[in-house]
Short mmCIF file of C-alpha atoms and ligand atoms in Angstrom, two decimals:
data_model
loop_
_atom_site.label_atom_id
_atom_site.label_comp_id
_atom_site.label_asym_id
_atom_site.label_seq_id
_atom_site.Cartn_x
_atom_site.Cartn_y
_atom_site.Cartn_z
CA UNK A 1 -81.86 -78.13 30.95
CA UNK A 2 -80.23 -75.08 29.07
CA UNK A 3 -83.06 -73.54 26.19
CA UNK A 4 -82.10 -71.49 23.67
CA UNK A 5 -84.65 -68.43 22.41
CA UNK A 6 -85.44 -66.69 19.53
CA UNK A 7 -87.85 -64.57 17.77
CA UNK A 8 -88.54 -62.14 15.35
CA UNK A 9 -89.92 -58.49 16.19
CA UNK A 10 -93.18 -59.82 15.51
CA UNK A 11 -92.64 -62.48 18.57
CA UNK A 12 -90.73 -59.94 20.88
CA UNK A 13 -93.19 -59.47 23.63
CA UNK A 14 -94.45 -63.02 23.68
CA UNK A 15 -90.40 -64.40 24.03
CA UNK A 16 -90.01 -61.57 26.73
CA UNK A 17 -92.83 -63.13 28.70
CA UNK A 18 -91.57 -66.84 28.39
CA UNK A 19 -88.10 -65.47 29.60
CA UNK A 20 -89.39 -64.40 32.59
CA UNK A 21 -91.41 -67.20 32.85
CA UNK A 22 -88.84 -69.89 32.55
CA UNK A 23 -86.39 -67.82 34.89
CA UNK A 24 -88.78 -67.90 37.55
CA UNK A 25 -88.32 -71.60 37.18
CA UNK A 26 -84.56 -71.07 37.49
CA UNK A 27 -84.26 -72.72 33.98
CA UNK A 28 -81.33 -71.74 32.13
CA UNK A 29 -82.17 -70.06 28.97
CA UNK A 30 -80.15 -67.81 25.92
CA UNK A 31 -81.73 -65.52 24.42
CA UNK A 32 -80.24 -65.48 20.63
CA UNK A 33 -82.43 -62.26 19.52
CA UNK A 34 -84.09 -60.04 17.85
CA UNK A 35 -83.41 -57.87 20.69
CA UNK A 36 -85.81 -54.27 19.45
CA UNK A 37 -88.79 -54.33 17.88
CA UNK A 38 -87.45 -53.19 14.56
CA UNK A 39 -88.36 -54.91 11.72
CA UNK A 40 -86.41 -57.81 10.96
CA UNK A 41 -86.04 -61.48 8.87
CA UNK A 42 -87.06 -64.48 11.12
CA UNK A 43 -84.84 -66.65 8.78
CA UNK A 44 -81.97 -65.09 10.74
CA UNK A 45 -83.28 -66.01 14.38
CA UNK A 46 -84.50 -69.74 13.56
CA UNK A 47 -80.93 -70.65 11.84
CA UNK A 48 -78.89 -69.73 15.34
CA UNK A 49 -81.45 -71.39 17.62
CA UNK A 50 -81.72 -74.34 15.17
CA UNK A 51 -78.09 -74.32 15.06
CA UNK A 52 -77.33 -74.22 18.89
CA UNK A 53 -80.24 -77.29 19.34
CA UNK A 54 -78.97 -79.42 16.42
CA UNK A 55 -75.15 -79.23 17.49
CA UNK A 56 -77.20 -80.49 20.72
CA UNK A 57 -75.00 -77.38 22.67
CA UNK A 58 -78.73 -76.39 23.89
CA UNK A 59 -81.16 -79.32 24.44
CA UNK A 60 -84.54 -77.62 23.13
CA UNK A 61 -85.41 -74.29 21.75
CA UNK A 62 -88.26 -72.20 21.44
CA UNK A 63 -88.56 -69.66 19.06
CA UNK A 64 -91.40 -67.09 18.17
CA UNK A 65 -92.48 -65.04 15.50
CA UNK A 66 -96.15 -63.90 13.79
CA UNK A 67 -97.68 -66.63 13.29
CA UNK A 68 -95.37 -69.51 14.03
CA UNK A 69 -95.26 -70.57 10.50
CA UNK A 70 -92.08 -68.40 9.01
CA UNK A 71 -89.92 -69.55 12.20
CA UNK A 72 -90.76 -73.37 12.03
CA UNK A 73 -90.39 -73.83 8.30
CA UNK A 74 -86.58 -72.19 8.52
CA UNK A 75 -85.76 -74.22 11.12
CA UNK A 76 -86.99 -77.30 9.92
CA UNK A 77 -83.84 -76.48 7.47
CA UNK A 78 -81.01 -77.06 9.83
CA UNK A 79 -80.54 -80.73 9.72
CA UNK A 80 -81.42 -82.46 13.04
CA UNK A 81 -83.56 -79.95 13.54
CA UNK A 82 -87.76 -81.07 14.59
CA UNK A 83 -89.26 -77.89 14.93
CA UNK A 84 -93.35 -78.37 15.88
CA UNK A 85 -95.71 -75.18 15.72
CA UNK A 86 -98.11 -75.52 18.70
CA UNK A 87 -101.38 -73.92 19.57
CA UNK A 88 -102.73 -76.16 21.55
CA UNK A 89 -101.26 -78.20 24.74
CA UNK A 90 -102.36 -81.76 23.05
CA UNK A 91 -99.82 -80.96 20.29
CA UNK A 92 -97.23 -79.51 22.72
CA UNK A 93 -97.65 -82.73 24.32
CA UNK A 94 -97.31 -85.37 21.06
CA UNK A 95 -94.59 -83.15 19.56
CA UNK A 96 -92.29 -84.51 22.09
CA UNK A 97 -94.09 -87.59 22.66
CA UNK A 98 -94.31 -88.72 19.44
CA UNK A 99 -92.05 -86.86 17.10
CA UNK A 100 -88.90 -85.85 19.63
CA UNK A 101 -89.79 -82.45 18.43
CA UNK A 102 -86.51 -80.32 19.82
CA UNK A 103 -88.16 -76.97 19.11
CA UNK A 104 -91.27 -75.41 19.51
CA UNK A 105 -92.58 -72.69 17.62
CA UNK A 106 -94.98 -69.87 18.45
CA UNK A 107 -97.83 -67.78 16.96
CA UNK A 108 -97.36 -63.91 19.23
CA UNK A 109 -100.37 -62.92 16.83
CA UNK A 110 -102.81 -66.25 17.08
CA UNK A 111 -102.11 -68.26 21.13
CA UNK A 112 -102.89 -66.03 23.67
CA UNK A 113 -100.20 -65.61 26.68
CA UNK A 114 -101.46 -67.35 29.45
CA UNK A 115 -102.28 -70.97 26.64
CA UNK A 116 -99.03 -69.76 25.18
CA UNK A 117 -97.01 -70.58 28.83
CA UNK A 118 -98.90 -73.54 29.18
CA UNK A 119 -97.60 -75.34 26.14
CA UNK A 120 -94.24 -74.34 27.01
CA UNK A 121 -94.26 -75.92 30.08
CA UNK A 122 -95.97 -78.69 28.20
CA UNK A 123 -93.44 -78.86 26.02
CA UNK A 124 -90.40 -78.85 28.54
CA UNK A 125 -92.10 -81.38 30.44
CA UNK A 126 -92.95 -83.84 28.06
CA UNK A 127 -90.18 -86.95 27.15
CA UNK A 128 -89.77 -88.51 23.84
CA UNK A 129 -91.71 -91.91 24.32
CA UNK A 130 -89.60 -93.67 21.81
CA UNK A 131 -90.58 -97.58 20.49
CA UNK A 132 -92.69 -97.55 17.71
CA UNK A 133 -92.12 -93.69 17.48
CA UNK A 134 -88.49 -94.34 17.32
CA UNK A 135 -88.74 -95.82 13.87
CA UNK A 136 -90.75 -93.28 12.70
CA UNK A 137 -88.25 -90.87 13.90
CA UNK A 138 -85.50 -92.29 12.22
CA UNK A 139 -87.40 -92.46 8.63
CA UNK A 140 -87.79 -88.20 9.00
CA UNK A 141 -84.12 -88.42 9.68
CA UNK A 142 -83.58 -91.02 6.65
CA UNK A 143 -85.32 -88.23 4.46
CA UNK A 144 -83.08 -85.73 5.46
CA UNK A 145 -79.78 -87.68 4.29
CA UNK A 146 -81.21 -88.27 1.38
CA UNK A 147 -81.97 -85.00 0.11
CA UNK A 148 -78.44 -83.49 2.30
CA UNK A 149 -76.48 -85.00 -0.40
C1 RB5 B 201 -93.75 -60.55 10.26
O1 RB5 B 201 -94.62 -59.54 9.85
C2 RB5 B 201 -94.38 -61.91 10.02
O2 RB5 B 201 -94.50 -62.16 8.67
C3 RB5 B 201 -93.60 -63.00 10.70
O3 RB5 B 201 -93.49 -62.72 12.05
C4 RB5 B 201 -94.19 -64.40 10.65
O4 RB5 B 201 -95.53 -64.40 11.01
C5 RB5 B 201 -93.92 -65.15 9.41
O5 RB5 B 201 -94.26 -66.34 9.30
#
């Protein structure tokens, strides 16, 4: 399974302790930035992880910034992108589940480390069920065409 990471400065130190947590699982992971902790757009790191997942190159992302919100809404952009902001493990959980979420997004400022690693291995660990959530799937993806035009 090959992850692809991002954040903005305000997610730095959270995404630095998921690295190290997911390469002490020997998972493969890229890291597409912010790199410092100067200030920077979160637009800019949710378009290349949301790229790299939807071209299917990387098979889920993560990505981290403030709150969670900024980072989920921009990637919800890239088509094919499912981006699912979790602070709890129960969503971690139905986000892939349910939805086939293919990135999760982080709050740095509101889930605490240790609940923070959780969901990610929540998250990684967790197959789409598909059936009746299949169709429901599709009709997200059916909105998406629409408005692509
Ligand atoms: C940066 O200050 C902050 O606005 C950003 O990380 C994020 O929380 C936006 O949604």
């Amino acid at each position: 399974m090959k992850i692809a990471l991002g954040s903005d400065h305000a997610g730095l130190p959270l995404k630095k302790q998921i690295i190290d947590h997911l390469e002490s699982k020997k998972i493969e992971i890229k890291d597409f930035g912010t790199y410092t902790e100067d200030s920077c757009d979160y637009p800019d790191y949710a378009m290349k992880v949301a790229e790299n997942v939807a071209s299917k190159e990387f098979e889920l992302g993560i990505l981290i910034c403030g709150t969670g919100i900024g980072i989920s809404i921009a990637a919800n952009k890239v088509p094919g992108v499912r981006a699912a902001l979790c602070g709890d493990t129960f969503s971690a959980h139905a986000c892939r589940e349910h939805n086939n979420a293919n990135i999760l997004a982080l709050g740095q400022r509101v889930t605490g480390q240790g609940l923070a690693l959780d969901i990610v291995d929540t998250f990684l660990n967790t197959e789409f069920e598909a059936g009746r959530h299949e169709r429901r799937v599709n009709k997200i993806s059916q909105i998406e065409e629409k408005y692509s035009k």
